[in-house]
XYZ file of C-alpha atoms in Angstrom:
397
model
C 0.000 0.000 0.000
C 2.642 2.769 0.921
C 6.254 1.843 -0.566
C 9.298 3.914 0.386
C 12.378 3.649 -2.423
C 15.481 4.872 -1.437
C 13.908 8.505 -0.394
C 16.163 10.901 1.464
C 15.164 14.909 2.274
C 17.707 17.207 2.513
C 17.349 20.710 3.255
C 19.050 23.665 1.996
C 21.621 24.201 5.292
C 22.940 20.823 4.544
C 20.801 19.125 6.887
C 19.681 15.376 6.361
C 16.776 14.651 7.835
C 15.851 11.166 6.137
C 18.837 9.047 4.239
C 18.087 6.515 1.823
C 14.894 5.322 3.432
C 13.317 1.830 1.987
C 10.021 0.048 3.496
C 6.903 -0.849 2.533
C 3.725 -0.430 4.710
C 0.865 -3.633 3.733
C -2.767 -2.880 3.227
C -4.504 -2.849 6.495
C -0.911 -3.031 8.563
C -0.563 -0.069 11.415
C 3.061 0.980 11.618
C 4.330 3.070 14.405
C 7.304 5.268 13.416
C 8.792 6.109 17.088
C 12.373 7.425 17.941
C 13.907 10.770 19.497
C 12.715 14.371 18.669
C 14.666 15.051 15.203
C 14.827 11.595 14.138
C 13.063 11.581 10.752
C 9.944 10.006 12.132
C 7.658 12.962 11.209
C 9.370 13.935 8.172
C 8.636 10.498 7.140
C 5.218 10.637 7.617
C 4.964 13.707 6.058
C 6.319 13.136 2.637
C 3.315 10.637 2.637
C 0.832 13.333 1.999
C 3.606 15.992 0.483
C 3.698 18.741 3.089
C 6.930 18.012 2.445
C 8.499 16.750 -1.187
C 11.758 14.527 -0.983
C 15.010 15.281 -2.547
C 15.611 12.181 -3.489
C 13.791 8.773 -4.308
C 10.373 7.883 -5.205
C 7.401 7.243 -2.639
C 4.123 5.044 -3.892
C 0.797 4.939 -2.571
C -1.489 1.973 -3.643
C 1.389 1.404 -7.028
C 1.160 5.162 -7.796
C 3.978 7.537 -7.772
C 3.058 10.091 -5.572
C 4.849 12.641 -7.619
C 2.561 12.503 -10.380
C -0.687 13.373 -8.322
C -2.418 16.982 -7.451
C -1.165 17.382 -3.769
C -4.382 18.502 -3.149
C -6.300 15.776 -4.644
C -3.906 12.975 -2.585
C -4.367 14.506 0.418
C -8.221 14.183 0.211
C -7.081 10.415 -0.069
C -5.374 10.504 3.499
C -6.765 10.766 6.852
C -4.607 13.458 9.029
C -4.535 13.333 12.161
C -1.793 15.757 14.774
C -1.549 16.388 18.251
C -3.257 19.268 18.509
C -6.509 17.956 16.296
C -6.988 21.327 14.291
C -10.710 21.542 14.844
C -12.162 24.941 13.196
C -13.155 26.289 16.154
C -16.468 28.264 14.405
C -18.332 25.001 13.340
C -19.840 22.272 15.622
C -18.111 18.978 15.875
C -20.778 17.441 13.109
C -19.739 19.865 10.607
C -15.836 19.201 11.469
C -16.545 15.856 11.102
C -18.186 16.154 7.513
C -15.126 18.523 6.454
C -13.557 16.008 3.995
C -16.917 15.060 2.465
C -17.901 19.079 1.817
C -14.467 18.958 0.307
C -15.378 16.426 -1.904
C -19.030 17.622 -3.031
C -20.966 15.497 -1.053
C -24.404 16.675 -1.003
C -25.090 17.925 2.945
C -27.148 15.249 4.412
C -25.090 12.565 3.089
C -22.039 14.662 4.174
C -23.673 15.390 7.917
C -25.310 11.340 7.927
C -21.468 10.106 7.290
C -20.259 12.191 10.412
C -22.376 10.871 12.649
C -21.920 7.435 11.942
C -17.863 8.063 12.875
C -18.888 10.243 15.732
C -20.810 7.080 16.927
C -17.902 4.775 15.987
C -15.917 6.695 18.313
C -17.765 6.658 20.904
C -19.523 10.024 20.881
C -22.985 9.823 20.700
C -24.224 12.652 17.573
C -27.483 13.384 19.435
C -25.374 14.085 22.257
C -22.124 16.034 21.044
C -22.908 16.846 17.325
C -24.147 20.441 18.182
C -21.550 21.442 20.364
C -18.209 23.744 19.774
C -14.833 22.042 20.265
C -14.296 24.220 23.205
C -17.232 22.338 24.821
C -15.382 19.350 24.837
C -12.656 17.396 26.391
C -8.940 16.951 25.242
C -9.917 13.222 24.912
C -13.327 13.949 23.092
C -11.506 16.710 20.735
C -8.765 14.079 19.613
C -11.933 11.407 18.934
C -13.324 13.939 16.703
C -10.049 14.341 15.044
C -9.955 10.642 14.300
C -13.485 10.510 13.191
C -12.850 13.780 10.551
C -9.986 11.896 9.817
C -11.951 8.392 8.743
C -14.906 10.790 7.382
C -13.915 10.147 3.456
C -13.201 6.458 4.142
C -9.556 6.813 3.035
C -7.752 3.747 2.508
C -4.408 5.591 4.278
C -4.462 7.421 7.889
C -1.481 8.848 9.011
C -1.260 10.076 13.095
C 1.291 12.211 14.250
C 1.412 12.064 17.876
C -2.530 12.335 17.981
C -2.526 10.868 21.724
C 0.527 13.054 23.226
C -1.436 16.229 24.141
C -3.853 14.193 26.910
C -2.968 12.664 30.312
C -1.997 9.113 31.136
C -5.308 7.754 32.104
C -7.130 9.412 29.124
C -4.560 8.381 26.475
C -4.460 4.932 27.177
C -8.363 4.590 27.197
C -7.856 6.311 23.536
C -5.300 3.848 22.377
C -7.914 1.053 23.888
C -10.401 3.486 21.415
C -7.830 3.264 18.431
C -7.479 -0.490 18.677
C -10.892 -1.345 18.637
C -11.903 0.851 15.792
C -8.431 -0.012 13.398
C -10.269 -3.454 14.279
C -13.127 -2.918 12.520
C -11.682 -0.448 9.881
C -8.340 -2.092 9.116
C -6.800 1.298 7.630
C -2.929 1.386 6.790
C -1.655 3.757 9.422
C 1.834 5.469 9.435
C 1.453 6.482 13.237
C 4.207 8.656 14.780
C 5.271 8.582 18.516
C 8.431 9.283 20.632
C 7.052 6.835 23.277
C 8.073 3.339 22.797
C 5.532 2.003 25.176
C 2.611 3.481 22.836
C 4.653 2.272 19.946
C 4.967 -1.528 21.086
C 1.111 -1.308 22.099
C -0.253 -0.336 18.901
C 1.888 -1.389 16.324
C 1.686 -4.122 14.279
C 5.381 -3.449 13.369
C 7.635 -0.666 15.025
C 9.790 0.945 12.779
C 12.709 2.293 15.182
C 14.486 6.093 14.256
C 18.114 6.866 14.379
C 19.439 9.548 12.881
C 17.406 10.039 9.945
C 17.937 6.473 9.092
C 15.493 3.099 10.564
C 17.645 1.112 12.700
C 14.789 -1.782 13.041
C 11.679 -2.633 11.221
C 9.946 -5.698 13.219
C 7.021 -6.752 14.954
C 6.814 -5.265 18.591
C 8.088 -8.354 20.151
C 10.821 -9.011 17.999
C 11.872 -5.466 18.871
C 11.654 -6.136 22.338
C 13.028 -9.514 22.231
C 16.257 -9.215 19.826
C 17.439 -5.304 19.648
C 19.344 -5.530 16.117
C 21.533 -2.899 17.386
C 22.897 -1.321 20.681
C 21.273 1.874 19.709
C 17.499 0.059 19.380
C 18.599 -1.866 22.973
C 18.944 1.314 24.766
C 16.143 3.415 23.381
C 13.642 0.380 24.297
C 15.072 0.566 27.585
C 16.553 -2.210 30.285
C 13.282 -3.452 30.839
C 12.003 -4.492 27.487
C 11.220 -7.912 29.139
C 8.678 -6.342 30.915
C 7.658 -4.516 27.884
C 7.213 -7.697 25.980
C 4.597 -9.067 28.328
C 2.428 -6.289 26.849
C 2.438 -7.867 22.816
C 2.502 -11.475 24.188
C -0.859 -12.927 24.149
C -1.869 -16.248 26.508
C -2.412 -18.834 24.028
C -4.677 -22.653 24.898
C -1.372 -24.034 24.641
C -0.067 -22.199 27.478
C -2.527 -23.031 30.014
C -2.561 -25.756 32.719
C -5.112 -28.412 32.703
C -6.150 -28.548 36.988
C -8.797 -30.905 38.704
C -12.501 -29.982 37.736
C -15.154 -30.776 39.873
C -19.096 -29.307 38.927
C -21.403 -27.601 41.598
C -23.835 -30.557 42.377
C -20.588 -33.295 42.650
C -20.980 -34.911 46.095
C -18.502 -34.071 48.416
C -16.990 -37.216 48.706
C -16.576 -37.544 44.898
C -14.951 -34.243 44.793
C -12.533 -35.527 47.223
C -12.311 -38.522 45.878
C -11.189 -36.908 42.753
C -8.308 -34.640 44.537
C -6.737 -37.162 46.244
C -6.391 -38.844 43.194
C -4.689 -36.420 41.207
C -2.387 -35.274 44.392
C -4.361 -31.938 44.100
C -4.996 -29.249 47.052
C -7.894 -27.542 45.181
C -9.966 -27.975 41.796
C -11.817 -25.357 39.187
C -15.662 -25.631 39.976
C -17.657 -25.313 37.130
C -21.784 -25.271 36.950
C -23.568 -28.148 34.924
C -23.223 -25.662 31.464
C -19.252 -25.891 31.948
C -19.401 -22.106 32.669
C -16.735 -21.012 35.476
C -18.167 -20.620 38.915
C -15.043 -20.508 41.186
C -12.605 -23.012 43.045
C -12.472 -25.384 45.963
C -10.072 -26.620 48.291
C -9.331 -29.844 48.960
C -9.355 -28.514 53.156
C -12.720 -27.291 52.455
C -14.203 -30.736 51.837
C -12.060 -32.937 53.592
C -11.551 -30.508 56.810
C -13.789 -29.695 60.151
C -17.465 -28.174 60.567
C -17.851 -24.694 60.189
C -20.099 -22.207 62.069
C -23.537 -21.987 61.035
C -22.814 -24.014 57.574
C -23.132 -27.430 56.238
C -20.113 -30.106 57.671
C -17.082 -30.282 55.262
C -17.013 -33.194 53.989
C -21.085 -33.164 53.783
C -23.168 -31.763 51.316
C -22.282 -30.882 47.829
C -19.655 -28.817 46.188
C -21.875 -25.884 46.067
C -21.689 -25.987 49.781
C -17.463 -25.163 49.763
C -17.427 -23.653 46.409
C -15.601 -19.756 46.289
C -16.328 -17.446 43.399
C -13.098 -17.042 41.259
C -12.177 -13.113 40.147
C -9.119 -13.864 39.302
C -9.876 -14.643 35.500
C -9.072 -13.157 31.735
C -10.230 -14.270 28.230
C -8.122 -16.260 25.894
C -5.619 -13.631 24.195
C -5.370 -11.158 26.813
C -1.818 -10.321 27.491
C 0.793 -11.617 29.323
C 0.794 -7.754 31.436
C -3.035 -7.970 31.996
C -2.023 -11.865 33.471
C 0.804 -10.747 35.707
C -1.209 -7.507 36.906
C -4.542 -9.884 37.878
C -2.244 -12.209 39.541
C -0.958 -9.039 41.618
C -4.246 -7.465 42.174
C -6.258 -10.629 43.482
C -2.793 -12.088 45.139
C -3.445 -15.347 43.183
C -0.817 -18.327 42.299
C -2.870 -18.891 39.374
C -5.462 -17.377 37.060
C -8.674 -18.692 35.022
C -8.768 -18.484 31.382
C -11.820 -18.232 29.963
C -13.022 -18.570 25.946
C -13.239 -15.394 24.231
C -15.796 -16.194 22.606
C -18.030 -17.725 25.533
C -16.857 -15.216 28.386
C -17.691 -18.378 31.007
C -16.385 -21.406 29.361
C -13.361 -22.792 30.958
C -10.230 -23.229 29.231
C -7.446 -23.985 31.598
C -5.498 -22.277 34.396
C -2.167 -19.672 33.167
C 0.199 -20.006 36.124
C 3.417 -17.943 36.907
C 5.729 -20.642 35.630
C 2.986 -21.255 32.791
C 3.282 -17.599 32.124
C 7.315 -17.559 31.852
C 6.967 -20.358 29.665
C 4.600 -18.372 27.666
C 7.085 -15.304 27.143
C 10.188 -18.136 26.162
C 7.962 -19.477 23.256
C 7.003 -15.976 22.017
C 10.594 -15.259 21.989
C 11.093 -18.631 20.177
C 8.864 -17.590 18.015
C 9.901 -14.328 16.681
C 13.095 -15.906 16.255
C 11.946 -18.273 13.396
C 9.832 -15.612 11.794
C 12.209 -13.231 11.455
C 15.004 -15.737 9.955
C 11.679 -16.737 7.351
C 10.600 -12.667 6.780
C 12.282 -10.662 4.166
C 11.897 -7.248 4.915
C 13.478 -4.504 2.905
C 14.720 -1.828 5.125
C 17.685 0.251 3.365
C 19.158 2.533 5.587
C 22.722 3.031 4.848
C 24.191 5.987 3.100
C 26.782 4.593 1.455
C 24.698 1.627 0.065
């Protein structure tokens, strides 16, 4: 979709601000361009949409030289979205949203029909916020109309330049969250520009990583995390890239434990029964439609009475059983597994199907979950020896 060959800007005082750059971007991929201020990240993205031309080399969008189209015209192909959103101030956040299509001669109500359906698809209801002035509005809500003007004209290419780095902590990562969900149902090809490698790893599907006008590394965010391909890319990710990785590493079936399971109307005795035979101190309890209901200890049936309850050992599992909060979906990531475990103090978490939020799939423990980071490791390993990626960044190639 967008195809870098051997561009390189230089301006007039000598400075180079992008040498011999080579990549492609695929159809649908997000790429985050992320590196120190003066890198060539934003420059980069720029040439994209020609706000500013290179000196050198040829840039395609989609097979086309870009060189050969109206700048005007091409940037009506591209969604734009900065820090500081741009928002005309004098028109209501409908009509800023339905600024590409009155570009384009759409007739008004299609035009104003279009920007509410990406106001809703950002999460800002058009009954609710369509009237009002983007100084009635939050940072966070201003930079969701930005992104919903941007995705107004349905272009195929969106490029973000720091659109998240204005807000506060909290806010930006419930926009990122925002962003995910909506490239999910979108899938545009994003050039997305960042000086914050955390944001970079989280979004990404690859991470192109700046040096000095030149990409030092163009892989996946765990492969970046994982193998550094140069000293530079090892200290800008920082020390604790291990902990970084957790964030991109998903919990797979194949990483889970298989424990004990004992159902809600099981006897006592046969639950029992069952965890002495397996050598087990406590078993997942699940209700007669496999659904997760909790745990139970292998104390709790086998042990003494208890106040003002049934005898251990009496009774049913339903009796002993203790609700389990301690649980994710299939795919969450290895950070949202590590912080539960933390949270609820747990040895181990549930994993439930994605699909089915109460159908058990197996237990993720803290060894399971080490094990889990060694085979994405493993894994990056082999894809990266099987990927050919063209990234040209030498001067003197």
């Amino acid at each position: 979709m967008i195809r870098f060959e051997h561009v390189t800007k230089r301006y007039a005082d000598g400075t180079t601000a992008v040498d011999d750059l080579s990549f492609e971007v695929a159809e649908g991929e997000l790429v985050t361009l992320v590196g120190p201020s003066g890198c060539g990240k934003t420059t980069t993205m720029k040439m994209v949409n020609r706000l500013i031309e290179p000196s050198d080399g040829r840039i395609f969008l989609d097979g086309e030289d870009i060189a050969t189209v109206d700048p005007v015209e091409l940037r009506r192909r591209i969604g734009y979205v900065i820090q500081q959103v741009g928002l005309f101030p004098h028109k209501t956040v409908l009509d800023n949203t339905a600024t590409v299509p009155h570009l384009l001669g759409w007739q008004r109500k299609k035009a104003r029909a279009r920007a509410a359906e990406l106001l809703d698809l950002v999460g800002l209801d058009p009954s609710v916020y369509g009237d009002r002035y983007p100084d009635q509005l939050s940072g966070g809500q201003r930079q969701r109309v930005g992104v919903a003007r941007a995705l107004a004209a349905d272009p195929p290419v969106l490029l973000m330049d720091e659109p998240f780095g204005a807000v506060d902590p909290v806010v930006r990562e419930r926009l990122q969250n925002e962003f995910l969900r909506l490239q999910s149902q979108v899938r545009k090809t994003v050039l997305f520009v960042t000086h914050d490698i955390e944001e970079a790893v989280r979004l990404g599907d690859r991470i192109a990583v700046y040096g000095e006008g030149r990409i030092e590394q163009f892989d996946p965010p765990a492969a970046v995390l994982g193998s550094p391909a140069t000293p530079y890319v090892a200290d800008f990710v920082g020390a604790d890239r291990g902990l970084k990785r957790l964030s991109v590493t998903s919990i797979e079936p194949g990483d889970l434990e298989q424990p004990p399971v004992v159902h809600l109307d099981d006897t006592v005795g046969r639950a029992a029964a069952r965890l002495a035979a397996e050598g087990a101190r406590w078993a997942v309890v699940l209700d007669d439609a496999e659904h997760l209901h909790g745990w139970v200890s292998a104390d709790a049936l086998t042990g003494a009475s208890t106040a003002g309850g049934p005898r251990k050992g009496e009774g049913t599992v339903r009796d002993h059983a203790r609700h389990m909060d301690a649980w994710l979906p299939v795919g969450a990531s290895l950070k949202q597994a590590f912080s539960t475990m933390l949270q609820h103090d747990a040895g181990w978490i549930a994993v439930l199907d994605g699909a089915d939020a109460d159908h058990f799939l197996g237990v993720l423990t803290p060894a399971r979950l080490h094990e889990a980071l060694r085979r994405s490791t493993a894994a990056d390993a082999v894809g990266a020896a099987r990927t050919e990626v063209e990234v040209e960044t030498v001067a003197d190639a």
